[in-house]
Tab-separated table of C-alpha atoms in Angstrom:
chain	number	residue	atom	x	y	z
A	963	UNK	CA	35.006	-26.714	-49.790
A	964	UNK	CA	37.571	-27.092	-46.993
A	965	UNK	CA	35.274	-25.362	-44.480
A	966	UNK	CA	32.384	-27.413	-45.792
A	967	UNK	CA	34.080	-30.658	-45.196
A	968	UNK	CA	34.670	-29.675	-41.590
A	969	UNK	CA	30.877	-29.882	-41.281
A	970	UNK	CA	31.043	-33.427	-42.583
A	971	UNK	CA	33.751	-34.364	-40.110
A	972	UNK	CA	31.787	-32.912	-37.214
A	973	UNK	CA	28.315	-34.094	-38.298
A	974	UNK	CA	28.864	-37.678	-39.377
A	975	UNK	CA	31.058	-40.537	-38.193
A	976	UNK	CA	34.769	-40.719	-37.582
A	977	UNK	CA	36.709	-43.880	-36.832
A	978	UNK	CA	37.732	-43.657	-33.149
A	979	UNK	CA	41.474	-43.697	-32.568
A	980	UNK	CA	43.653	-43.443	-29.470
A	981	UNK	CA	47.252	-42.604	-28.922
A	982	UNK	CA	49.872	-43.199	-26.233
A	983	UNK	CA	51.922	-40.196	-27.327
A	984	UNK	CA	51.350	-36.854	-25.654
A	985	UNK	CA	52.292	-33.279	-26.332
A	986	UNK	CA	52.667	-30.231	-24.159
A	987	UNK	CA	49.600	-28.521	-25.549
A	988	UNK	CA	46.227	-30.219	-26.042
A	989	UNK	CA	43.057	-28.898	-27.686
A	990	UNK	CA	39.729	-30.475	-26.965
A	991	UNK	CA	36.628	-29.611	-28.987
A	992	UNK	CA	33.655	-30.509	-26.751
A	993	UNK	CA	30.199	-31.604	-27.776
A	994	UNK	CA	29.109	-28.002	-27.412
A	995	UNK	CA	31.846	-26.904	-29.760
A	996	UNK	CA	31.010	-29.666	-32.243
A	997	UNK	CA	27.385	-28.590	-32.229
A	998	UNK	CA	28.319	-25.003	-32.792
A	999	UNK	CA	30.606	-25.927	-35.661
A	1000	UNK	CA	27.951	-28.082	-37.232
A	1001	UNK	CA	25.282	-25.390	-37.130
A	1002	UNK	CA	27.683	-22.764	-38.412
A	1003	UNK	CA	29.233	-24.770	-41.212
A	1004	UNK	CA	26.193	-26.524	-42.584
A	1005	UNK	CA	25.305	-23.446	-44.638
A	1006	UNK	CA	28.856	-23.291	-45.951
A	1007	UNK	CA	28.762	-27.009	-46.694
A	1008	UNK	CA	25.582	-26.555	-48.691
A	1009	UNK	CA	26.830	-23.504	-50.588
A	1010	UNK	CA	30.047	-25.292	-51.515
A	1011	UNK	CA	28.161	-28.087	-53.250
A	1012	UNK	CA	25.966	-25.807	-55.326
A	1013	UNK	CA	25.678	-25.372	-58.154
A	1014	UNK	CA	26.042	-29.128	-58.743
A	1015	UNK	CA	25.514	-29.833	-62.419
A	1016	UNK	CA	24.002	-33.242	-63.013
A	1017	UNK	CA	24.727	-35.041	-66.298
A	1018	UNK	CA	22.268	-34.774	-69.174
A	1019	UNK	CA	19.457	-37.295	-68.884
A	1020	UNK	CA	18.197	-38.934	-72.041
A	1021	UNK	CA	15.495	-41.621	-72.245
A	1022	UNK	CA	12.896	-42.920	-74.591
A	1023	UNK	CA	9.405	-43.404	-73.054
A	1024	UNK	CA	5.975	-44.136	-74.372
A	1025	UNK	CA	3.478	-41.385	-73.626
A	1026	UNK	CA	-0.276	-41.968	-74.044
A	1027	UNK	CA	-1.800	-40.385	-77.140
A	1028	UNK	CA	1.620	-39.451	-78.450
A	1029	UNK	CA	3.757	-42.609	-78.641
A	1030	UNK	CA	7.508	-43.067	-78.113
A	1031	UNK	CA	9.494	-39.822	-77.736
A	1032	UNK	CA	13.096	-38.722	-76.973
A	1033	UNK	CA	13.329	-36.848	-73.646
A	1034	UNK	CA	16.246	-34.644	-72.611
A	1035	UNK	CA	16.703	-32.844	-69.307
A	1036	UNK	CA	19.512	-30.691	-67.924
A	1037	UNK	CA	19.369	-30.418	-64.137
A	1038	UNK	CA	21.036	-27.929	-61.747
A	1039	UNK	CA	20.749	-28.781	-58.067
A	1040	UNK	CA	20.264	-26.233	-55.261
A	1041	UNK	CA	20.429	-27.708	-51.773
A	1042	UNK	CA	18.554	-25.901	-49.007
A	1043	UNK	CA	19.942	-25.523	-45.506
A	1044	UNK	CA	17.726	-28.133	-43.875
A	1045	UNK	CA	20.313	-30.707	-44.871
A	1046	UNK	CA	17.551	-33.346	-45.409
A	1047	UNK	CA	15.850	-32.107	-48.569
A	1048	UNK	CA	16.913	-30.609	-51.869
A	1049	UNK	CA	15.222	-28.549	-54.579
A	1050	UNK	CA	16.094	-29.116	-58.193
A	1051	UNK	CA	15.155	-27.180	-61.302
A	1052	UNK	CA	15.089	-28.828	-64.723
A	1053	UNK	CA	14.450	-27.840	-68.340
A	1054	UNK	CA	12.695	-30.558	-70.359
A	1055	UNK	CA	12.222	-31.006	-74.066
A	1056	UNK	CA	10.842	-33.809	-76.234
A	1057	UNK	CA	10.397	-34.533	-79.889
A	1058	UNK	CA	8.438	-37.084	-81.904
A	1059	UNK	CA	8.733	-37.770	-85.650
A	1060	UNK	CA	6.704	-40.008	-87.917
A	1061	UNK	CA	5.920	-40.152	-91.636
A	1062	UNK	CA	2.658	-38.282	-90.805
A	1063	UNK	CA	3.862	-35.407	-88.591
A	1064	UNK	CA	6.529	-34.078	-86.239
A	1065	UNK	CA	5.698	-33.065	-82.613
A	1066	UNK	CA	7.951	-31.246	-80.135
A	1067	UNK	CA	7.337	-29.405	-76.848
A	1068	UNK	CA	9.378	-28.010	-73.951
A	1069	UNK	CA	9.046	-26.498	-70.524
A	1070	UNK	CA	10.553	-26.661	-67.062
A	1071	UNK	CA	10.103	-28.696	-63.965
A	1072	UNK	CA	10.575	-28.328	-60.253
A	1073	UNK	CA	11.708	-31.376	-58.312
A	1074	UNK	CA	11.587	-31.880	-54.567
A	1075	UNK	CA	14.032	-34.431	-53.177
A	1076	UNK	CA	12.771	-35.847	-49.817
A	1077	UNK	CA	14.588	-37.785	-47.137
A	1078	UNK	CA	18.116	-37.345	-48.496
A	1079	UNK	CA	20.767	-38.898	-46.230
A	1080	UNK	CA	24.508	-38.506	-46.618
A	1081	UNK	CA	26.885	-40.720	-44.662
A	1082	UNK	CA	30.683	-40.687	-44.608
A	1083	UNK	CA	33.139	-42.595	-42.503
A	1084	UNK	CA	36.452	-40.946	-42.115
A	1085	UNK	CA	39.724	-41.727	-40.374
A	1086	UNK	CA	41.956	-38.994	-38.990
A	1087	UNK	CA	45.536	-39.958	-38.160
A	1088	UNK	CA	48.746	-38.218	-37.278
A	1089	UNK	CA	51.460	-38.483	-39.894
A	1090	UNK	CA	54.905	-36.959	-39.480
A	1091	UNK	CA	53.628	-34.028	-37.420
A	1092	UNK	CA	50.595	-33.324	-39.573
A	1093	UNK	CA	47.114	-34.791	-39.878
A	1094	UNK	CA	45.993	-37.196	-42.621
A	1095	UNK	CA	42.334	-37.469	-43.480
A	1096	UNK	CA	41.039	-40.326	-45.576
A	1097	UNK	CA	37.634	-41.759	-46.489
A	1098	UNK	CA	36.614	-45.294	-45.632
A	1099	UNK	CA	33.009	-45.118	-46.818
A	1100	UNK	CA	30.878	-42.430	-48.411
A	1101	UNK	CA	27.373	-42.555	-49.777
A	1102	UNK	CA	24.170	-40.640	-50.476
A	1103	UNK	CA	20.643	-42.030	-50.367
A	1104	UNK	CA	17.504	-40.391	-51.685
A	1105	UNK	CA	14.328	-41.831	-50.333
A	1106	UNK	CA	11.829	-40.144	-52.650
A	1107	UNK	CA	11.322	-37.338	-55.154
A	1108	UNK	CA	8.318	-35.509	-56.515
A	1109	UNK	CA	8.322	-33.797	-59.928
A	1110	UNK	CA	6.075	-30.919	-61.045
A	1111	UNK	CA	6.072	-30.040	-64.751
A	1112	UNK	CA	5.421	-26.556	-66.035
A	1113	UNK	CA	5.133	-25.210	-69.577
A	1114	UNK	CA	3.834	-26.685	-72.845
A	1115	UNK	CA	1.134	-29.284	-72.482
A	1116	UNK	CA	2.743	-30.528	-69.323
A	1117	UNK	CA	-0.525	-32.036	-68.044
A	1118	UNK	CA	-0.250	-34.457	-70.887
A	1119	UNK	CA	3.167	-35.813	-70.171
A	1120	UNK	CA	2.949	-37.514	-66.825
A	1121	UNK	CA	5.072	-40.261	-68.266
A	1122	UNK	CA	7.983	-37.900	-67.899
A	1123	UNK	CA	7.788	-38.388	-64.152
A	1124	UNK	CA	8.542	-42.073	-64.467
A	1125	UNK	CA	11.162	-41.329	-67.150
A	1126	UNK	CA	13.191	-38.985	-64.968
A	1127	UNK	CA	12.688	-40.238	-61.472
A	1128	UNK	CA	15.112	-43.153	-61.360
A	1129	UNK	CA	17.868	-41.341	-63.249
A	1130	UNK	CA	17.565	-38.147	-61.223
A	1131	UNK	CA	17.839	-40.129	-57.940
A	1132	UNK	CA	20.929	-41.929	-59.214
A	1133	UNK	CA	22.505	-38.713	-60.458
A	1134	UNK	CA	21.903	-36.909	-57.193
A	1135	UNK	CA	23.287	-39.778	-55.100
A	1136	UNK	CA	26.392	-40.308	-57.311
A	1137	UNK	CA	27.367	-36.653	-57.740
A	1138	UNK	CA	26.953	-35.565	-54.120
A	1139	UNK	CA	29.042	-38.514	-53.004
A	1140	UNK	CA	31.634	-37.563	-55.631
A	1141	UNK	CA	31.626	-33.970	-54.459
A	1142	UNK	CA	32.118	-34.906	-50.877
A	1143	UNK	CA	35.077	-37.136	-51.717
A	1144	UNK	CA	36.629	-34.300	-53.700
A	1145	UNK	CA	36.168	-31.939	-50.801
A	1146	UNK	CA	37.807	-34.381	-48.382
A	1147	UNK	CA	40.806	-34.751	-50.644
A	1148	UNK	CA	41.172	-30.948	-50.709
A	1149	UNK	CA	40.888	-30.822	-46.918
A	1150	UNK	CA	43.536	-33.559	-46.589
A	1151	UNK	CA	45.856	-31.423	-48.746
A	1152	UNK	CA	45.122	-28.438	-46.566
A	1153	UNK	CA	45.931	-30.382	-43.359
A	1154	UNK	CA	49.248	-31.487	-44.815
A	1155	UNK	CA	50.107	-27.912	-45.699
A	1156	UNK	CA	49.613	-26.578	-42.125
A	1157	UNK	CA	52.789	-24.923	-40.779
A	1158	UNK	CA	54.889	-26.833	-38.309
A	1159	UNK	CA	56.170	-23.709	-36.593
A	1160	UNK	CA	54.501	-20.419	-35.614
A	1161	UNK	CA	56.974	-17.586	-35.146
A	1162	UNK	CA	56.503	-15.558	-31.980
A	1163	UNK	CA	59.014	-13.060	-33.314
A	1164	UNK	CA	62.526	-13.326	-34.813
A	1165	UNK	CA	63.757	-14.979	-31.593
A	1166	UNK	CA	61.433	-17.873	-30.831
A	1167	UNK	CA	58.998	-20.161	-32.720
A	1168	UNK	CA	56.336	-22.484	-31.399
A	1169	UNK	CA	56.459	-26.123	-32.521
A	1170	UNK	CA	52.919	-26.877	-33.565
A	1171	UNK	CA	53.436	-30.325	-35.021
A	1172	UNK	CA	50.756	-32.814	-34.072
A	1173	UNK	CA	51.820	-35.634	-31.759
A	1174	UNK	CA	50.221	-39.053	-32.259
A	1175	UNK	CA	46.658	-39.529	-33.443
A	1176	UNK	CA	43.610	-37.439	-32.463
A	1177	UNK	CA	41.568	-38.954	-29.664
A	1178	UNK	CA	38.005	-39.278	-30.914
A	1179	UNK	CA	34.941	-40.029	-28.820
A	1180	UNK	CA	31.182	-39.693	-29.161
A	1181	UNK	CA	31.275	-36.254	-27.624
A	1182	UNK	CA	34.711	-34.662	-28.366
A	1183	UNK	CA	37.818	-34.543	-30.465
A	1184	UNK	CA	41.191	-34.064	-28.792
A	1185	UNK	CA	44.449	-33.050	-30.472
A	1186	UNK	CA	47.903	-33.136	-28.999
A	1187	UNK	CA	50.571	-30.689	-30.151
A	1188	UNK	CA	54.258	-30.623	-29.343
A	1189	UNK	CA	53.868	-27.113	-27.958
A	1190	UNK	CA	57.457	-26.250	-27.081
A	1191	UNK	CA	59.275	-23.094	-28.180
A	1192	UNK	CA	62.551	-23.195	-30.010
A	1193	UNK	CA	64.857	-20.901	-31.919
A	1194	UNK	CA	63.599	-20.605	-35.519
A	1195	UNK	CA	64.579	-23.665	-37.635
A	1196	UNK	CA	65.803	-25.456	-34.528
A	1197	UNK	CA	64.443	-28.921	-33.745
A	1198	UNK	CA	66.237	-29.675	-30.489
A	1199	UNK	CA	63.877	-28.009	-28.016
A	1200	UNK	CA	61.539	-30.963	-27.641
A	1201	UNK	CA	64.418	-33.195	-26.421
A	1202	UNK	CA	64.990	-30.934	-23.404
A	1203	UNK	CA	61.574	-31.964	-21.922
A	1204	UNK	CA	61.171	-35.714	-22.037
A	1205	UNK	CA	58.823	-35.746	-19.104
A	1206	UNK	CA	55.815	-33.810	-17.927
A	1207	UNK	CA	53.614	-34.004	-21.020
A	1208	UNK	CA	49.866	-33.768	-20.667
A	1209	UNK	CA	47.935	-36.603	-18.996
A	1210	UNK	CA	44.182	-36.723	-18.386
A	1211	UNK	CA	43.056	-34.741	-15.365
A	1212	UNK	CA	39.761	-35.159	-13.533
A	1213	UNK	CA	38.430	-31.641	-13.349
A	1214	UNK	CA	34.959	-30.117	-13.007
A	1215	UNK	CA	35.370	-28.104	-16.182
A	1216	UNK	CA	33.095	-25.259	-17.320
A	1217	UNK	CA	30.735	-26.151	-20.159
A	1218	UNK	CA	32.596	-24.399	-22.970
A	1219	UNK	CA	33.170	-25.207	-26.628
A	1220	UNK	CA	36.963	-25.473	-26.508
A	1221	UNK	CA	39.478	-26.569	-23.897
A	1222	UNK	CA	43.161	-25.660	-24.398
A	1223	UNK	CA	45.741	-27.059	-21.965
A	1224	UNK	CA	49.308	-25.741	-21.798
A	1225	UNK	CA	51.890	-27.535	-19.684
A	1226	UNK	CA	54.181	-25.274	-17.645
A	1227	UNK	CA	57.068	-26.529	-19.802
A	1228	UNK	CA	55.600	-24.507	-22.689
A	1229	UNK	CA	56.408	-21.343	-20.782
A	1230	UNK	CA	59.740	-22.683	-19.552
A	1231	UNK	CA	60.730	-23.443	-23.117
A	1232	UNK	CA	60.183	-19.874	-24.336
A	1233	UNK	CA	62.142	-18.463	-21.463
A	1234	UNK	CA	64.921	-20.915	-22.214
A	1235	UNK	CA	65.073	-19.750	-25.826
A	1236	UNK	CA	65.241	-16.092	-24.849
A	1237	UNK	CA	67.906	-16.909	-22.285
A	1238	UNK	CA	70.053	-18.848	-24.744
A	1239	UNK	CA	69.737	-16.101	-27.347
A	1240	UNK	CA	70.990	-13.515	-24.806
A	1241	UNK	CA	67.770	-11.547	-24.714
A	1242	UNK	CA	67.616	-11.409	-20.929
A	1243	UNK	CA	70.123	-8.622	-20.461
A	1244	UNK	CA	69.206	-4.965	-20.019
A	1245	UNK	CA	71.118	-1.754	-19.517
A	1246	UNK	CA	69.058	0.841	-17.638
A	1247	UNK	CA	70.076	4.486	-17.876
A	1248	UNK	CA	66.713	6.204	-17.432
A	1249	UNK	CA	63.960	5.755	-14.890
A	1250	UNK	CA	60.733	7.674	-13.994
A	1251	UNK	CA	62.671	8.932	-10.986
A	1252	UNK	CA	66.004	9.887	-12.558
A	1253	UNK	CA	67.541	10.619	-9.143
A	1254	UNK	CA	67.800	6.812	-8.669
A	1255	UNK	CA	70.449	6.830	-11.390
A	1256	UNK	CA	72.687	9.536	-9.897
A	1257	UNK	CA	75.124	9.000	-7.072
A	1258	UNK	CA	73.471	11.890	-5.190
A	1259	UNK	CA	70.385	9.750	-4.844
A	1260	UNK	CA	72.488	7.039	-3.227
A	1261	UNK	CA	74.234	9.414	-0.868
A	1262	UNK	CA	72.572	7.939	2.238
A	1263	UNK	CA	72.297	4.433	0.885
A	1264	UNK	CA	75.900	3.880	-0.214
A	1265	UNK	CA	77.895	6.837	1.248
A	1266	UNK	CA	81.134	5.557	-0.248
A	1267	UNK	CA	79.723	5.660	-3.730
A	1268	UNK	CA	78.763	9.353	-3.420
A	1269	UNK	CA	82.054	10.181	-1.773
A	1270	UNK	CA	84.150	8.689	-4.614
A	1271	UNK	CA	81.874	9.778	-7.446
A	1272	UNK	CA	79.817	12.829	-6.358
A	1273	UNK	CA	76.905	13.770	-8.568
A	1274	UNK	CA	77.751	11.308	-11.287
A	1275	UNK	CA	75.214	9.591	-13.465
A	1276	UNK	CA	74.847	5.832	-13.121
A	1277	UNK	CA	73.604	2.866	-15.155
A	1278	UNK	CA	72.516	-0.629	-14.116
A	1279	UNK	CA	73.459	-3.658	-16.207
A	1280	UNK	CA	70.961	-6.452	-15.411
A	1281	UNK	CA	71.768	-9.941	-16.568
A	1282	UNK	CA	69.679	-13.012	-15.877
A	1283	UNK	CA	72.108	-15.707	-14.705
A	1284	UNK	CA	69.975	-18.835	-15.443
A	1285	UNK	CA	66.693	-19.642	-17.269
A	1286	UNK	CA	63.713	-18.461	-15.267
A	1287	UNK	CA	61.774	-21.133	-13.370
A	1288	UNK	CA	58.047	-21.316	-14.268
A	1289	UNK	CA	55.540	-23.140	-12.109
A	1290	UNK	CA	51.799	-23.303	-12.728
A	1291	UNK	CA	49.891	-22.744	-9.508
A	1292	UNK	CA	46.279	-22.137	-8.575
A	1293	UNK	CA	46.283	-18.430	-9.195
A	1294	UNK	CA	48.479	-18.304	-12.314
A	1295	UNK	CA	52.144	-18.929	-12.803
A	1296	UNK	CA	54.909	-18.364	-10.268
A	1297	UNK	CA	58.247	-17.177	-11.676
A	1298	UNK	CA	61.642	-17.331	-10.026
A	1299	UNK	CA	64.465	-15.399	-11.705
A	1300	UNK	CA	68.108	-15.249	-10.627
A	1301	UNK	CA	69.963	-12.243	-11.907
A	1302	UNK	CA	73.086	-10.091	-11.449
A	1303	UNK	CA	72.980	-6.288	-11.339
A	1304	UNK	CA	76.236	-4.499	-12.071
A	1305	UNK	CA	76.185	-0.925	-10.752
A	1306	UNK	CA	78.325	1.394	-12.875
A	1307	UNK	CA	79.238	5.089	-12.720
A	1308	UNK	CA	79.385	7.257	-15.877
A	1309	UNK	CA	82.633	9.187	-15.288
A	1310	UNK	CA	83.125	11.391	-18.400
A	1311	UNK	CA	83.112	8.949	-21.296
A	1312	UNK	CA	84.088	5.968	-19.128
A	1313	UNK	CA	81.730	3.424	-17.637
A	1314	UNK	CA	83.165	2.285	-14.288
A	1315	UNK	CA	81.694	-0.859	-12.629
A	1316	UNK	CA	81.711	-0.378	-8.854
A	1317	UNK	CA	79.618	-3.247	-7.455
A	1318	UNK	CA	77.663	-6.316	-8.438
A	1319	UNK	CA	74.522	-7.444	-6.643
A	1320	UNK	CA	72.954	-10.910	-7.045
A	1321	UNK	CA	69.154	-10.932	-6.947
A	1322	UNK	CA	66.612	-13.650	-6.314
A	1323	UNK	CA	63.356	-12.390	-7.769
A	1324	UNK	CA	59.965	-13.885	-7.116
A	1325	UNK	CA	57.039	-12.847	-9.299
A	1326	UNK	CA	53.556	-13.905	-10.319
A	1327	UNK	CA	52.102	-13.963	-13.774
A	1328	UNK	CA	48.376	-13.462	-14.275
A	1329	UNK	CA	47.295	-14.807	-17.687
A	1330	UNK	CA	44.443	-13.289	-19.684
A	1331	UNK	CA	42.872	-13.738	-23.111
A	1332	UNK	CA	43.345	-10.779	-25.437
A	1333	UNK	CA	41.318	-11.400	-28.599
A	1334	UNK	CA	42.906	-14.650	-29.844
A	1335	UNK	CA	46.068	-14.361	-27.835
A	1336	UNK	CA	47.182	-15.662	-24.429
A	1337	UNK	CA	48.547	-12.514	-22.822
A	1338	UNK	CA	49.443	-11.692	-19.265
A	1339	UNK	CA	50.987	-9.376	-16.716
A	1340	UNK	CA	53.550	-10.024	-14.000
A	1341	UNK	CA	53.778	-8.612	-10.533
A	1342	UNK	CA	57.037	-8.539	-8.582
A	1343	UNK	CA	56.332	-10.074	-5.197
A	1344	UNK	CA	59.714	-10.134	-3.488
A	1345	UNK	CA	63.392	-9.443	-4.112
A	1346	UNK	CA	66.347	-10.723	-2.069
A	1347	UNK	CA	69.701	-9.080	-2.706
A	1348	UNK	CA	73.195	-10.517	-2.042
A	1349	UNK	CA	76.548	-8.727	-2.511
A	1350	UNK	CA	78.591	-10.462	-5.111
A	1351	UNK	CA	81.489	-8.113	-5.205
A	1352	UNK	CA	82.246	-4.441	-4.463
A	1353	UNK	CA	84.942	-1.836	-5.190
A	1354	UNK	CA	83.316	0.678	-2.780
A	1355	UNK	CA	83.430	-1.331	0.431
A	1356	UNK	CA	80.578	-3.054	2.271
A	1357	UNK	CA	77.029	-2.083	1.439
A	1358	UNK	CA	73.864	-1.863	3.487
A	1359	UNK	CA	72.142	-4.624	1.558
A	1360	UNK	CA	68.595	-4.009	2.925
A	1361	UNK	CA	68.763	-0.485	1.614
A	1362	UNK	CA	70.263	-1.469	-1.740
A	1363	UNK	CA	67.635	-4.181	-1.970
A	1364	UNK	CA	64.854	-1.626	-1.500
A	1365	UNK	CA	66.219	0.687	-4.250
A	1366	UNK	CA	66.748	-2.120	-6.736
A	1367	UNK	CA	63.263	-3.492	-6.025
A	1368	UNK	CA	61.844	-0.064	-6.839
A	1369	UNK	CA	63.745	0.121	-10.108
A	1370	UNK	CA	62.613	-3.365	-11.099
A	1371	UNK	CA	58.986	-2.477	-10.354
A	1372	UNK	CA	59.045	0.860	-12.188
A	1373	UNK	CA	61.255	0.010	-15.145
A	1374	UNK	CA	61.797	-3.652	-15.811
A	1375	UNK	CA	58.377	-5.029	-14.909
A	1376	UNK	CA	56.522	-2.509	-17.237
A	1377	UNK	CA	58.973	-3.296	-19.981
A	1378	UNK	CA	58.378	-7.051	-19.601
A	1379	UNK	CA	54.611	-6.577	-19.372
A	1380	UNK	CA	54.680	-4.624	-22.629
A	1381	UNK	CA	56.026	-7.784	-24.351
A	1382	UNK	CA	53.787	-10.146	-22.457
A	1383	UNK	CA	50.752	-8.140	-23.522
A	1384	UNK	CA	51.619	-8.802	-27.142
A	1385	UNK	CA	50.559	-12.354	-26.335
A	1386	UNK	CA	51.011	-15.907	-27.521
A	1387	UNK	CA	48.845	-16.470	-30.551
A	1388	UNK	CA	46.106	-19.060	-30.227
A	1389	UNK	CA	45.415	-19.870	-33.838
A	1390	UNK	CA	41.720	-20.020	-34.685
A	1391	UNK	CA	40.089	-20.132	-38.148
A	1392	UNK	CA	40.025	-16.729	-39.751
A	1393	UNK	CA	37.015	-14.641	-38.664
A	1394	UNK	CA	36.530	-16.242	-35.239
A	1395	UNK	CA	37.575	-15.291	-31.736
A	1396	UNK	CA	37.499	-16.736	-28.259
A	1397	UNK	CA	34.540	-15.583	-26.138
A	1398	UNK	CA	33.702	-15.767	-22.476
A	1399	UNK	CA	37.041	-17.434	-21.624
A	1400	UNK	CA	37.960	-18.794	-18.231
A	1401	UNK	CA	41.512	-19.681	-17.189
A	1402	UNK	CA	42.534	-22.140	-14.451
A	1403	UNK	CA	45.827	-23.616	-13.249
A	1404	UNK	CA	45.835	-27.235	-12.264
A	1405	UNK	CA	48.315	-30.102	-12.161
A	1406	UNK	CA	51.252	-28.209	-13.655
A	1407	UNK	CA	49.232	-26.787	-16.562
A	1408	UNK	CA	47.321	-23.702	-17.579
A	1409	UNK	CA	43.848	-24.563	-18.828
A	1410	UNK	CA	41.694	-22.269	-20.969
A	1411	UNK	CA	37.993	-23.001	-21.322
A	1412	UNK	CA	36.279	-20.844	-23.891
A	1413	UNK	CA	33.396	-20.430	-26.318
A	1414	UNK	CA	34.011	-19.332	-29.876
A	1415	UNK	CA	32.257	-16.403	-31.572
A	1416	UNK	CA	32.432	-14.558	-34.869
A	1417	UNK	CA	34.976	-11.733	-34.659
A	1418	UNK	CA	33.546	-8.223	-34.899
A	1419	UNK	CA	36.411	-5.792	-34.388
A	1420	UNK	CA	40.213	-5.577	-34.733
A	1421	UNK	CA	42.523	-5.789	-31.732
A	1422	UNK	CA	42.986	-2.581	-29.721
A	1423	UNK	CA	46.351	-0.895	-29.619
A	1424	UNK	CA	48.625	-1.048	-26.584
A	1425	UNK	CA	50.311	2.086	-25.275
A	1426	UNK	CA	53.990	2.041	-24.427
A	1427	UNK	CA	55.308	2.871	-20.929
A	1428	UNK	CA	57.596	5.810	-20.539
A	1429	UNK	CA	60.815	3.972	-19.837
A	1430	UNK	CA	64.176	3.627	-21.447
A	1431	UNK	CA	66.059	0.390	-21.618
A	1432	UNK	CA	68.770	-0.419	-24.066
């Protein structure tokens, strides 16, 4: 019934509402999306109403040649997918008693309901981070019915048509209206039970509480969601971003069913959570080219290092020094990361720090849709290295910079891409997936325009790169 009532929401009338509050993620269902939903859900809406058992109908009527009889009918309604007509089947039975004789007969009847109209006026409001759906008006109107009797001496009992017609019309109208109201109440309960957080993993959760009221128009429905990441069970993340929420943007958008807008603060918030939880620190002791982690490989880059510690293994301790800076640009997302790299020598069982290099890293992230997830890959564009301190004298920083850039590209970037490819879930109803998606960056936000299709296969697996980071 919950799915069926979505058809009612999308197909009939909602009370327009507007809100001054904004979130960092917005979802707009366009007229194309509403039409798709209506066509898809009408069959579910119909199937959820049937079988609709109408109450027993009893009436006394006068039938020519027979006299006054007691008529009983039990009806079971079966709506067809046109949405404007309905077929009913009915068993009928009558009896007549007098001091002269008793008469009884029975049979069945097929009834065609024509010109059935269902109207409902709903209001959809935000309430404490969830949505509240309520009914203002609901009604069903049947224009006409035709009854065909079968069985017994049915040709004789045309009075049954008049006997049943009015009561069948009333029963259909009353019971369909009642069924719709019941379904809307169930949907309201479902909306209230929606989770307010979606866990990305054990580290971060996305705040998916609704902000303000949905914005309803004649051609679309728009929802605003808080959209910021936080540590699980933490409610302070939203206070860190009191500006920069989504405002309307004039944009020649593709004609898609759904538009999802994510402010760049959404991505900044997840990086802030990972930074605060100390998940932006890595110790590298293996690389595809293992010579880069032996002092012999640094012999001509840092001669003093090889001279003091010949042929010793090394490890690099990389620590991000401040939350990464995320900026939405035309071709994706630009990322600036400041980090420190401590170079250590493995002398027997002792780890000896010998130098610390500060890095300013500039990278680009290229988002993509993977099934129902927003995934992406990063590319390291440029690294600038500065000497922070050294126990092995001065260093040729342009050479050190080149080596560290190679290690970042071959070890750290694949590791980060592995996690980025897991993706940010874009929650759709079960059984559906985004289709023919297009991604744009405009006005500090990432915008996804997509159609929706029925899912056909499970997500493909992702292979792991051959790196070692602990």
